[in-house]
Short mmCIF file of C-alpha atoms (C1' of nucleotides) in Angstrom, two decimals:
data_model
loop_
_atom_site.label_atom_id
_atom_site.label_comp_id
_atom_site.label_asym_id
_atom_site.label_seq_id
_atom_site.Cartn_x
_atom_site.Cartn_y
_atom_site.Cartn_z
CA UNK Y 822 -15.99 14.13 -37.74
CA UNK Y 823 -14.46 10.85 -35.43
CA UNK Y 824 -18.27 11.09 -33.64
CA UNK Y 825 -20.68 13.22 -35.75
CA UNK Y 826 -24.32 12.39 -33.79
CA UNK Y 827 -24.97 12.53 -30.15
CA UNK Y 828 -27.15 9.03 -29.62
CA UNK Y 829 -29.20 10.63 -26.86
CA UNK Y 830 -30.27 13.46 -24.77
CA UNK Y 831 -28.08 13.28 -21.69
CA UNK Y 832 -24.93 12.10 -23.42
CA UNK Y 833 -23.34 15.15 -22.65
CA UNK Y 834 -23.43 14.55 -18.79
CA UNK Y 835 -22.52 10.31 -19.87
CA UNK Y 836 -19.58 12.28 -20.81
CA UNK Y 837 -18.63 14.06 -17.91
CA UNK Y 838 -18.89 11.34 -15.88
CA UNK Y 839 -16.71 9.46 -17.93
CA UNK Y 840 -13.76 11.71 -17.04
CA UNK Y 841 -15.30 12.20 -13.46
CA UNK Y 842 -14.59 8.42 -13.02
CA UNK Y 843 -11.29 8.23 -14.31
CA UNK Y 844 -9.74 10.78 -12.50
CA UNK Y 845 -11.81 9.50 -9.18
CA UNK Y 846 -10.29 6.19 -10.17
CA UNK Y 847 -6.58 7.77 -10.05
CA UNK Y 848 -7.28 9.48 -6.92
CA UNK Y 849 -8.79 6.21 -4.87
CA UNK Y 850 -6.06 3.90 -6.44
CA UNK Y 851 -3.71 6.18 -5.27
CA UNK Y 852 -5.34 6.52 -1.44
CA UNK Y 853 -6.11 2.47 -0.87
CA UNK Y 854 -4.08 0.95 -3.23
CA UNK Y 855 -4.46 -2.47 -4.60
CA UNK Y 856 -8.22 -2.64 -2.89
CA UNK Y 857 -9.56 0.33 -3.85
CA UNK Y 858 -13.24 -0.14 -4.10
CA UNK Y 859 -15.91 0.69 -6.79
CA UNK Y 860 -17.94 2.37 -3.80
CA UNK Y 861 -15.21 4.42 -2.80
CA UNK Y 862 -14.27 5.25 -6.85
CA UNK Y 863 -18.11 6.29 -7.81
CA UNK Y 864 -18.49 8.47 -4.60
CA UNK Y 865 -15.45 10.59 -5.25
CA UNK Y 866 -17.13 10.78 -8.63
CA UNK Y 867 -19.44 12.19 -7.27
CA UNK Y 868 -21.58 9.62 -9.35
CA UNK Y 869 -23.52 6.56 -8.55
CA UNK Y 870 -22.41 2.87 -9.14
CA UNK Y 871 -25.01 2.43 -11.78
CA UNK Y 872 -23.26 4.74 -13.82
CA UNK Y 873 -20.37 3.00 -13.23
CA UNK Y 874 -20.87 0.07 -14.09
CA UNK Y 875 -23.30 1.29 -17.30
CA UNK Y 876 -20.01 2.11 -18.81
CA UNK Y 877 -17.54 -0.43 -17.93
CA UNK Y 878 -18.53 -3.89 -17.19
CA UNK Y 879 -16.48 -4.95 -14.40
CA UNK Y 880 -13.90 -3.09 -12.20
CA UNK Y 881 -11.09 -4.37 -13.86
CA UNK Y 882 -12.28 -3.39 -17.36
CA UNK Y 883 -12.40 0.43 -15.68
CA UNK Y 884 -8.64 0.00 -14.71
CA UNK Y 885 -7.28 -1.45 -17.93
CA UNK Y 886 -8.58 1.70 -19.44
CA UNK Y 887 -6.90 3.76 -16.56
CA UNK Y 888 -3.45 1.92 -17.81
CA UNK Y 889 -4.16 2.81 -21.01
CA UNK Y 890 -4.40 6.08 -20.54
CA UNK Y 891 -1.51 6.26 -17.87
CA UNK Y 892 0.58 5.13 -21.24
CA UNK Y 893 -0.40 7.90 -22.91
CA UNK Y 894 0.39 10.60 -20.74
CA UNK Y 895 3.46 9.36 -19.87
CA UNK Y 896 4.30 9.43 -23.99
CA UNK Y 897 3.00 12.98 -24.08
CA UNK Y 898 5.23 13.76 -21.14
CA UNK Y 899 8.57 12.08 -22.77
CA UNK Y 900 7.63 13.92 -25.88
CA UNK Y 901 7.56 16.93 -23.98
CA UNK Y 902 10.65 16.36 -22.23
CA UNK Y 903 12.40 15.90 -25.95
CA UNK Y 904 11.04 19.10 -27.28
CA UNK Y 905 12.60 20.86 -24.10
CA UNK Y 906 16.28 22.52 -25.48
CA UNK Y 907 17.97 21.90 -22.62
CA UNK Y 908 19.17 17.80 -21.90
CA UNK Y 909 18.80 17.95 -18.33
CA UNK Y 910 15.66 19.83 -17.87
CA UNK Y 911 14.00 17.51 -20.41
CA UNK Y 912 14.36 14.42 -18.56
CA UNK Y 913 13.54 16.25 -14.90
CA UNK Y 914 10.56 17.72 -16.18
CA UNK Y 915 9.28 14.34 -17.62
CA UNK Y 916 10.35 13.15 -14.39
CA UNK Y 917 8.79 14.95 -12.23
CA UNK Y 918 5.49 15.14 -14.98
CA UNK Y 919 5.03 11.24 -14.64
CA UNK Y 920 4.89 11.66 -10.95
CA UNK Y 921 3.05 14.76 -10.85
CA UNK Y 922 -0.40 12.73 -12.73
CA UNK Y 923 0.33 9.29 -10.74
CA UNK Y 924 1.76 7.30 -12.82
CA UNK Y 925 2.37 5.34 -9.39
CA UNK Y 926 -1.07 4.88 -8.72
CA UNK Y 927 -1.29 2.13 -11.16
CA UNK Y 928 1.45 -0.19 -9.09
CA UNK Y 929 -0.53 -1.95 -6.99
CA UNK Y 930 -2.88 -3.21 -9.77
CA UNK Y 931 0.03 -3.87 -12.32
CA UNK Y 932 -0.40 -7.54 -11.64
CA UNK Y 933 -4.11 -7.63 -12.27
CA UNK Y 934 -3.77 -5.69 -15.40
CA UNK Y 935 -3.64 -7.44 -18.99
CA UNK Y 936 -1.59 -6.34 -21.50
CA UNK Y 937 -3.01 -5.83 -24.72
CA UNK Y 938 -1.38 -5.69 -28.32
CA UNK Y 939 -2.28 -2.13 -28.58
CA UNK Y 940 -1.28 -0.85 -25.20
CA UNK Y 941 2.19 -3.02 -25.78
CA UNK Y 942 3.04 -0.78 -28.79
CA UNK Y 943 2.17 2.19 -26.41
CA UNK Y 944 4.92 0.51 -24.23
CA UNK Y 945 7.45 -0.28 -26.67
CA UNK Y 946 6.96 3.53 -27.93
CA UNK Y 947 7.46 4.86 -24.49
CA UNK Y 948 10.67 2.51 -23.52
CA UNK Y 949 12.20 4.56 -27.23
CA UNK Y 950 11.28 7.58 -25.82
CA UNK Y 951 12.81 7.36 -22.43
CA UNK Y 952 16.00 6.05 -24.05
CA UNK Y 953 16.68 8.41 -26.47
CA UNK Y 954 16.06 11.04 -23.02
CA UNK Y 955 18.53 9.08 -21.28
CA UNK Y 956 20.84 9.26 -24.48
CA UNK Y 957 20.94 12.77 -25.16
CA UNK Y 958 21.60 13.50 -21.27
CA UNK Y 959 24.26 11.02 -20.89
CA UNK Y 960 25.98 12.25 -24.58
CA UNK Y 961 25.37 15.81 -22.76
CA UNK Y 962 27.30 14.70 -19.43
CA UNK Y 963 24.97 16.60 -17.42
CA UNK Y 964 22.99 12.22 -15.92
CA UNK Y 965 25.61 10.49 -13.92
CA UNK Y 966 26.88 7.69 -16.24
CA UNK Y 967 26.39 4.86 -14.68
CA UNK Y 968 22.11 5.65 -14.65
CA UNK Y 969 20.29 3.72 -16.45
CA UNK Y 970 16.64 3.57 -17.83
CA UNK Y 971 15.56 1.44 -15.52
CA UNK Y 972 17.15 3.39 -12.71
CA UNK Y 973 14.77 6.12 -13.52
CA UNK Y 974 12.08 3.86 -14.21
CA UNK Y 975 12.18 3.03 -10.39
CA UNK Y 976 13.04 6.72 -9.27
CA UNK Y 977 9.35 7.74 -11.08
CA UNK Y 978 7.87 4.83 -9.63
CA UNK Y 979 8.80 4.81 -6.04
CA UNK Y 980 8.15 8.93 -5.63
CA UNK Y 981 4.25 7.90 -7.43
CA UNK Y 982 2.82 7.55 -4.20
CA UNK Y 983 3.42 9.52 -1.16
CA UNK Y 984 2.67 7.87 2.48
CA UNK Y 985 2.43 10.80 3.90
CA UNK Y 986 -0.36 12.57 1.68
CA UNK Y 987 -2.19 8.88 1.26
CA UNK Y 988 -2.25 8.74 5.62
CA UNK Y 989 -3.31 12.44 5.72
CA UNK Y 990 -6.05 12.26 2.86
CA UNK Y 991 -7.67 9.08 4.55
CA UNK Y 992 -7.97 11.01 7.40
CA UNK Y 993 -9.48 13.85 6.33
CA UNK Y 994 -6.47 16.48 7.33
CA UNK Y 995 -7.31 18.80 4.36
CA UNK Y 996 -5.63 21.68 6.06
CA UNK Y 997 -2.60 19.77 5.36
CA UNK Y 998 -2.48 18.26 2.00
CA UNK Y 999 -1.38 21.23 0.49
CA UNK Y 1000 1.87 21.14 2.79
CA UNK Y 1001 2.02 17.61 2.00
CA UNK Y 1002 2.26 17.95 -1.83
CA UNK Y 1003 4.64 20.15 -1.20
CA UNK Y 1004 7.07 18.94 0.69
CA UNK Y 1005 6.56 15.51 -1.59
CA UNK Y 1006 8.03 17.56 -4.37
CA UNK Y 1007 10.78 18.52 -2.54
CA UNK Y 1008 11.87 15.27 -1.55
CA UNK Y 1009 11.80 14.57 -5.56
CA UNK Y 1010 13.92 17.29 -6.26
CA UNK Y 1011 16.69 16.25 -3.76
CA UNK Y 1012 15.99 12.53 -5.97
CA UNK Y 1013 16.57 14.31 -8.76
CA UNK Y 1014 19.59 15.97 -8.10
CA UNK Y 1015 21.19 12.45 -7.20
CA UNK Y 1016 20.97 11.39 -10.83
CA UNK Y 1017 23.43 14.90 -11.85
CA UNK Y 1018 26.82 14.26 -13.12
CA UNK Y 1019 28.25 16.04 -10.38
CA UNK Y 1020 28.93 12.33 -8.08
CA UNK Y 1021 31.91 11.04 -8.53
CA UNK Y 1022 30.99 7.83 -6.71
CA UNK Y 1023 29.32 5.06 -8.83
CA UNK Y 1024 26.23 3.55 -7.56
CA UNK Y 1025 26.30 0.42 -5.41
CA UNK Y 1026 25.26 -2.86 -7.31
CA UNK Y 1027 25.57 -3.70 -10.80
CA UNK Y 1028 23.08 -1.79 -12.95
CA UNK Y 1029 19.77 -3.24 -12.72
CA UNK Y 1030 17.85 -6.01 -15.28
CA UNK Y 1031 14.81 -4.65 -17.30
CA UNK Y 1032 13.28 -8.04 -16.22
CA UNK Y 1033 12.01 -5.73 -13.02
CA UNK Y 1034 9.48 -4.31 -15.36
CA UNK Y 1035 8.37 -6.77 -18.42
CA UNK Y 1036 7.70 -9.72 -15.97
CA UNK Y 1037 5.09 -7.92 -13.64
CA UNK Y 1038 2.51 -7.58 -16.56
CA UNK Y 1039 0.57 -10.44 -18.02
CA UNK Y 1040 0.40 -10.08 -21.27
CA UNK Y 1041 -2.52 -11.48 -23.99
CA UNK Y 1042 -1.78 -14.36 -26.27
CA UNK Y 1043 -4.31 -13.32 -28.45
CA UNK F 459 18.93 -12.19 37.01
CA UNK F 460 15.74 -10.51 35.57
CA UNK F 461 14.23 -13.60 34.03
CA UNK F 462 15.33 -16.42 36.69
CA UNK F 463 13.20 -19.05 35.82
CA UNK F 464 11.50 -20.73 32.82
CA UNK F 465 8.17 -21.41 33.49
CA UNK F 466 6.81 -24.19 31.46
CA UNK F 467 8.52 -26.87 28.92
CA UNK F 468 8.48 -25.10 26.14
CA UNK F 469 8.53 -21.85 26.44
CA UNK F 470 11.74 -21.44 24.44
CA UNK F 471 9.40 -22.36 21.43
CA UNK F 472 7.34 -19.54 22.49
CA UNK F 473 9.85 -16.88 22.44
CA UNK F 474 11.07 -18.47 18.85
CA UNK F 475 7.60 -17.77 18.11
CA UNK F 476 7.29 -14.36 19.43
CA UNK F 477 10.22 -13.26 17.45
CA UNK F 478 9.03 -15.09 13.86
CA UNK F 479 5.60 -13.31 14.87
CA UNK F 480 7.25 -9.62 14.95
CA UNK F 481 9.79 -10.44 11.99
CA UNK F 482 6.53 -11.59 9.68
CA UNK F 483 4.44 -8.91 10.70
CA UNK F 484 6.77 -6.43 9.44
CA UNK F 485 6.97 -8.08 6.30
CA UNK F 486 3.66 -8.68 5.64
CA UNK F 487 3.02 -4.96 6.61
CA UNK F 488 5.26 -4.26 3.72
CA UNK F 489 3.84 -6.18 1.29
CA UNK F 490 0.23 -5.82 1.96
CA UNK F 491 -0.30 -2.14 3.68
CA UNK F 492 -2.75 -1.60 5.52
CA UNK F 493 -5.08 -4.93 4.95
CA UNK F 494 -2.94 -7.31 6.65
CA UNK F 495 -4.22 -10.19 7.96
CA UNK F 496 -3.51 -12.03 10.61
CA UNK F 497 -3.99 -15.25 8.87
CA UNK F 498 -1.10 -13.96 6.46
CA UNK F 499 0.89 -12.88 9.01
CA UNK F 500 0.70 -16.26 11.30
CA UNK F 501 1.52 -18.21 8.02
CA UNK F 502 4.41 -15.95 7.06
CA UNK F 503 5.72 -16.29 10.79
CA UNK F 504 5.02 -20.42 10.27
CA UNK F 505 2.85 -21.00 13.55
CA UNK F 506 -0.64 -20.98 14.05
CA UNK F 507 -3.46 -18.32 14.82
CA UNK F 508 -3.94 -19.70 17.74
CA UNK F 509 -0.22 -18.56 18.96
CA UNK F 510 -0.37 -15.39 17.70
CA UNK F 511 -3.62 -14.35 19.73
CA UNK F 512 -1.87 -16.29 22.92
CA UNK F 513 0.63 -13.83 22.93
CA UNK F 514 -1.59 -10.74 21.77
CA UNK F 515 -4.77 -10.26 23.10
CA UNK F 516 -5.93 -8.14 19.72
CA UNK F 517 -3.88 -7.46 16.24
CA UNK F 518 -3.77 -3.71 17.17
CA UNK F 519 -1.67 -4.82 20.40
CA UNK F 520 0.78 -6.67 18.02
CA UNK F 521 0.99 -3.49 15.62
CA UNK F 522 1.66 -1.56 18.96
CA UNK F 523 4.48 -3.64 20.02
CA UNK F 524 5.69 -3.88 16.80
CA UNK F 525 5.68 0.35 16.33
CA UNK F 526 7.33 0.44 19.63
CA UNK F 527 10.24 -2.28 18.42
CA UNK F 528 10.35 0.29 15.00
CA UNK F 529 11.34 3.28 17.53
CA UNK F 530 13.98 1.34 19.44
CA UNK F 531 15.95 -0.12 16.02
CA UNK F 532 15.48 4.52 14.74
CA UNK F 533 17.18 5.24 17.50
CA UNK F 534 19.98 2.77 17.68
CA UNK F 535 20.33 3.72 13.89
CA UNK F 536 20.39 7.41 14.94
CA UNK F 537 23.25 6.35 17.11
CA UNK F 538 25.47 4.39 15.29
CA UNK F 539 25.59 7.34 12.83
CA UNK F 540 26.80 9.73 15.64
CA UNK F 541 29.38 7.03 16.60
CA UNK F 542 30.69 7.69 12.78
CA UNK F 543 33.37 9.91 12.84
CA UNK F 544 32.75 11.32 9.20
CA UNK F 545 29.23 13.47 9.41
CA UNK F 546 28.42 12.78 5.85
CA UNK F 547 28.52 8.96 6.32
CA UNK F 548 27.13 9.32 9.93
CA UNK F 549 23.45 10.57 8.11
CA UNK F 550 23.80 8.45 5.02
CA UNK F 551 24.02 5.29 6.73
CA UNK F 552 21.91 6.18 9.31
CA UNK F 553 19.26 6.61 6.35
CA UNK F 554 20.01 3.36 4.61
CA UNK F 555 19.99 1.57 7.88
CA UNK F 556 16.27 2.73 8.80
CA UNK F 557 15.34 1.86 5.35
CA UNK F 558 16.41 -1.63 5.74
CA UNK F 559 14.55 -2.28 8.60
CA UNK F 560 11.57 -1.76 7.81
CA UNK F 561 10.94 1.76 9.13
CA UNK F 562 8.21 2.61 6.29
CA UNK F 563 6.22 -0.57 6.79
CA UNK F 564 4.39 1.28 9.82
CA UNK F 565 3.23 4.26 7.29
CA UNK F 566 0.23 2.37 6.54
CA UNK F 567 -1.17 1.64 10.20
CA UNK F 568 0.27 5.07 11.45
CA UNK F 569 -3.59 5.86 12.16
CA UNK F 570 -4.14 3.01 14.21
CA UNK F 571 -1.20 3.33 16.84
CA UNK F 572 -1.73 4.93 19.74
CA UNK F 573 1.26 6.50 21.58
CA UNK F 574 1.93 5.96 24.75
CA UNK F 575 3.88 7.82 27.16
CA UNK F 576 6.61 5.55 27.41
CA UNK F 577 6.67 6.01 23.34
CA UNK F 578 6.63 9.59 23.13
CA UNK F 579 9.90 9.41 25.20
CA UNK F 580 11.35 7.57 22.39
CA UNK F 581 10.30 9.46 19.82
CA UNK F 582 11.53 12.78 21.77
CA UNK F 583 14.53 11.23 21.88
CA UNK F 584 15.11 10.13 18.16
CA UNK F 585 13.58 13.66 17.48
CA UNK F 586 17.10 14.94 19.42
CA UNK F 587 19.51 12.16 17.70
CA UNK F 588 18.11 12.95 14.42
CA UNK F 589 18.53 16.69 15.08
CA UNK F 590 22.30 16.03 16.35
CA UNK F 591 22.82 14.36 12.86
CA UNK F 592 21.93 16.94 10.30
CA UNK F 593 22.96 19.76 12.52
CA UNK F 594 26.79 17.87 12.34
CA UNK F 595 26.27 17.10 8.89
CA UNK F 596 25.36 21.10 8.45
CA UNK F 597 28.73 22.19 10.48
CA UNK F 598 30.81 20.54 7.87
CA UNK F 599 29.44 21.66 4.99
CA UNK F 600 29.06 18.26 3.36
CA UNK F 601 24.73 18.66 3.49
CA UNK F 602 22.78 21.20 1.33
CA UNK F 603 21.96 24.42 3.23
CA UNK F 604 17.87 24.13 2.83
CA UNK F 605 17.69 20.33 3.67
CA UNK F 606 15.74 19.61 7.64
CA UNK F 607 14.79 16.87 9.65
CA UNK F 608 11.17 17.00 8.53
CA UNK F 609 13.10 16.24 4.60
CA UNK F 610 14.83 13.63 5.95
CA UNK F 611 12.49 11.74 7.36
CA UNK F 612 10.12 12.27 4.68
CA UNK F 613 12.89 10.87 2.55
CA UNK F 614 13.30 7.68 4.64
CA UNK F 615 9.25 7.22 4.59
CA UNK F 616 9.41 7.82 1.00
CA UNK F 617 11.78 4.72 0.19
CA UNK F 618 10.13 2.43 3.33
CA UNK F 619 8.32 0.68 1.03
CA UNK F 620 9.36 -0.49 -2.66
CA UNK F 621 6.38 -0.94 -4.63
CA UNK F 622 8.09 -3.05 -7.35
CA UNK F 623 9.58 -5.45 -4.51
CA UNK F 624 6.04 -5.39 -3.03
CA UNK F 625 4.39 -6.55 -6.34
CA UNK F 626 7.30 -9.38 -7.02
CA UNK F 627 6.72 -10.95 -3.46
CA UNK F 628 2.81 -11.23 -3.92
CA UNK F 629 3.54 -12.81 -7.30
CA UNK F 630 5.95 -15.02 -5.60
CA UNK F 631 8.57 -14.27 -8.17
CA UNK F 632 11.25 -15.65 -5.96
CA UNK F 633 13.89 -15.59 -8.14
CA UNK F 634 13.57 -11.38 -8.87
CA UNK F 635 13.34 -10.80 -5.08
CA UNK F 636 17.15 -10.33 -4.58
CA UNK F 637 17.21 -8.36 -7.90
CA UNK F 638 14.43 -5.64 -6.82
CA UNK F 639 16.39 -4.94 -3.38
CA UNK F 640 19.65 -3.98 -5.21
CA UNK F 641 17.59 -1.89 -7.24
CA UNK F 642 15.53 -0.44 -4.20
CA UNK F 643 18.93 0.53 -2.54
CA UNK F 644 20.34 1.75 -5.81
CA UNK F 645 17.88 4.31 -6.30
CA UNK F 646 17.99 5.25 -2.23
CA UNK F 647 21.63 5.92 -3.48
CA UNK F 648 20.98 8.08 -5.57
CA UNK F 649 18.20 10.05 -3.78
CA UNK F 650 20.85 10.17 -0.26
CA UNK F 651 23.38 11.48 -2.91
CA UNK F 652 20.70 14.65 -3.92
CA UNK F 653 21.10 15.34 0.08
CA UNK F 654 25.12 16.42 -0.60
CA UNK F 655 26.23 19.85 -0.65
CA UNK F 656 27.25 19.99 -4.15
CA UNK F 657 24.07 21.64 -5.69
CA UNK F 658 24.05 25.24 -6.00
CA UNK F 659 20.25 25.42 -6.56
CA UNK F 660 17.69 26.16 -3.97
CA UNK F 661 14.98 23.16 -3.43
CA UNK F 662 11.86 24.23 -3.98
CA UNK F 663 9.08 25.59 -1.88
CA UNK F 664 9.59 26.35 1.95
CA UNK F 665 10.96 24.44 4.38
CA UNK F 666 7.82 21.72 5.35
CA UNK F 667 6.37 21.68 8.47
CA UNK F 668 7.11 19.18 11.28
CA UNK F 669 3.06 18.76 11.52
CA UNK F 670 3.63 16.61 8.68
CA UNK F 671 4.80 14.13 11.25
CA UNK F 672 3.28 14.96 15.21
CA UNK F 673 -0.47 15.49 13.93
CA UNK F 674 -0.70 12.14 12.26
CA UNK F 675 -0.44 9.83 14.88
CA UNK F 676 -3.20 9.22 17.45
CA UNK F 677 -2.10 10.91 21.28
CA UNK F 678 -3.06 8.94 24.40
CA UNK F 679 -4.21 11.36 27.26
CA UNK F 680 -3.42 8.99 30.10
"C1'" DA O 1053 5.88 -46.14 31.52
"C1'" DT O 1054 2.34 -42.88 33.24
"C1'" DA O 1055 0.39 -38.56 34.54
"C1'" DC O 1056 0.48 -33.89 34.04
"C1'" DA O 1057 1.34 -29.18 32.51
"C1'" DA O 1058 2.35 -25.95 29.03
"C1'" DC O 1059 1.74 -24.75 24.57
"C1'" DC O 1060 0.56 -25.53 19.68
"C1'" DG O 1061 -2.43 -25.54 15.38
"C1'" DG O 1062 -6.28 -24.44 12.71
"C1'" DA O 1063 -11.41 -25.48 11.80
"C1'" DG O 1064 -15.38 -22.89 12.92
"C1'" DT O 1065 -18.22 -18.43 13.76
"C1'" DA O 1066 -20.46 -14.18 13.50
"C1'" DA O 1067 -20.00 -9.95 11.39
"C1'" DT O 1068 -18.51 -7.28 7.84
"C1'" DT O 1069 -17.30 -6.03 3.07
"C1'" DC O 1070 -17.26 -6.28 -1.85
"C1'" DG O 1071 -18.52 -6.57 -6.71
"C1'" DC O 1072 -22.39 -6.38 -9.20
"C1'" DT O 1073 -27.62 -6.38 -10.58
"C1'" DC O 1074 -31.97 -4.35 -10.94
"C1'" DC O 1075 -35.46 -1.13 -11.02
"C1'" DG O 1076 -37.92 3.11 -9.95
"C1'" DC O 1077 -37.12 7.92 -11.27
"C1'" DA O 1078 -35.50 12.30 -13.45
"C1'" DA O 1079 -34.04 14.92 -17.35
"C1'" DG O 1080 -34.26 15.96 -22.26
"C1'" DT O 1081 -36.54 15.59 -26.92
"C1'" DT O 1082 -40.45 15.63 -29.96
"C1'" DA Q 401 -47.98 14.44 -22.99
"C1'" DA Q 402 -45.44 10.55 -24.50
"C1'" DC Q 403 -41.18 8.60 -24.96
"C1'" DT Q 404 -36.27 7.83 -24.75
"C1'" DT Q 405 -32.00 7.80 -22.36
"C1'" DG Q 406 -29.34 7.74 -18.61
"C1'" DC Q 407 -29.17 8.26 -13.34
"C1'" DG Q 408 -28.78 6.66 -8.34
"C1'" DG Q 409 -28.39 3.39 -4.83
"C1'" DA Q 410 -30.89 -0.43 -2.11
"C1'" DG Q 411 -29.98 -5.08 -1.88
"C1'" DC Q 412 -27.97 -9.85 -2.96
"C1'" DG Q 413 -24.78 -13.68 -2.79
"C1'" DA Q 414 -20.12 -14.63 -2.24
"C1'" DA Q 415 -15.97 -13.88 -0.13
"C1'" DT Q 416 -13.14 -12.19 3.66
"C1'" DT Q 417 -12.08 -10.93 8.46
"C1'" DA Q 418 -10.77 -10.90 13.41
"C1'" DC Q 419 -11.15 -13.85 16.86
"C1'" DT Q 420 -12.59 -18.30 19.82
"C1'" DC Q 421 -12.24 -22.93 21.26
"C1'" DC Q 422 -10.69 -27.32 21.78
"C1'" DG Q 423 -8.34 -31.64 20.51
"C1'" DG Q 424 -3.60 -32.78 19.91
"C1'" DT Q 425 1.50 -32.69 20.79
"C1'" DT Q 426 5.70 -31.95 23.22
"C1'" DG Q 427 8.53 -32.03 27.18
"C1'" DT Q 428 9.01 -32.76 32.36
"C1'" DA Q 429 8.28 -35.19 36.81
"C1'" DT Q 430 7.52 -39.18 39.11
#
DNA sequence: ATACAACCGGAGTAATTCGCTCCGCAAGTT
DNA sequence: AACTTGCGGAGCGAATTACTCCGGTTGTAT
């Protein structure tokens, strides 16, 4: 067993509120962007700042480990996406999966977050993973041939936040998130479609340097 | 002559000023959402605090102005694509152009406006011109069957801001600014290219409601 | 030159906000 | 009942904010 004894009484609720925090984090990021605050992120916890802070030391020590995990589900979804038959609907499903759990909400922090060795092997396995899904649909014809990796990169990132569902959830207009979400999804899809082989146009601009994503990180020395 | 007389030394400096103030604003909107400062603003606009509360009495009354500004440079957008003879190109660059300008900077402070009756005018108006565009674009086949207004101008919300060009210009990475854009309007390529009649699949969900857009701004009774 | 008017810049202020600590209390276990 | 473990949130110092106020500067008139 990875964790055989249970160190205390209540660990079962430190638990919970481990994953209530996370996905409070996620939410909050997403709503107030870059200054989200640990108020705002324990209350939609539904959990008090103690707690918080028993389990991570400072703020940014809670969103490192939301980056972390961001990598990972964006590997599971790319592994997904490869196990899918069909070349297309592999790399629009792990699209539209990497926008669906907010991978976007971690762009307005991306500057404050520190790049460790382990979480840059997570990185360097995901960059493989969306390649070889950009490989098999370009070798399939079905992606327009001039799109490249970092072309969808963009495309997840830009659709990871939507203004209209961030306005409408500040204000309290739950009657209309629902709508919201949905029509978000829509506007994805048309997104989507632009990347089919069906345009016989190429795109404007030459195609665009990976230095738009390795430079925003800092990364550890040690 | 409506403006016959100048009525101090330098008040061509002030109207320099005036029109750095609006310019900066915008940006700064962009880059920082909805915790702009005034300080930040001022600084990006290169004059002092002092001449930006000379000229606006509160920073609300300069978002206000610059909201009603967005609604003029819409509308001459909307109309320059009419003016197109080809309906495809008349939306597309109608799109681009309100992307360019700014249009999504306002999503952030879209609370905070209040709309006056002189701006609900506008805003019936671009309501009209925007309806005149897809319904040509419709007529001719060249637009998707299911796409609406309410799409389209979730679309153009959508790519108002670019968070990777947001995150380059608060690290001051000067040197990737020019790089992000072509990349921002690369991937708007591809998303206005989704909006062409050439995909035989329905988009999903309904057609989204316009109270996406009329309930989220703040209605002036007088 | 001198006096004056118009406008500029930014240090200072009061109020707010934020990250974080600390401690009294409740919930399990024995 | 005694004890352990984790909980909540009031409160603190530091930082930030919108806005005011006034000494300085620029350009015109005499």
């Amino acid at each position: 067993m990875t964790e055989p004894k249970r160190r205390g009484p209540r660990q079962a609720e430190a638990e919970r509120n481990d994953r209530a925090l996370l996905r409070a984090a996620r939410q909050v990021l997403a709503d107030d962007g870059a200054h989200a605050t640990v108020a705002a992120i324990a209350a939609a916890a539904g959990v008090g700042i103690g707690s918080l802070y028993r389990r991570y030391r400072t703020k940014e020590e809670l969103f490192q480990r939301l980056a972390e995990l961001s990598l990972d589900s964006w590997n599971q979804a790319a592994e997904r996406g490869l196990a899918e038959d069909d070349p297309w609907e592999g790399l629009a499903s792990f699209i539209v999966a990497c926008v669906e759990f907010g991978q976007g909400s971690l762009a307005p922090i991306a500057g404050t977050i520190k790049v460790t060795k382990e979480m840059q092997a997570k990185s360097d396995h995901s960059d493989e993973l969306l390649a070889a899904l950009v490989a098999r649909a370009h070798e399939a014809r079905v992606l327009r041939p001039d799109v490249t990796v970092v072309d969808i990169s963009l495309l997840i990132e830009q659709f990871g936040r939507s203004p209209a569902l961030d306005q409408l959830r500040k204000q309290g207009r739950e009657d209309l998130l629902e709508a919201a979400a949905d029509a978000h999804r829509r506007v994805l899809a048309i997104a989507v479609d632009g990347l089919r082989a069906c345009h016989p146009r190429p795109l404007p601009g030459g195609p665009p340097t990976d230095r738009l994503f390795t430079e925003r990180w800092t990364h550890e020395t040690g």
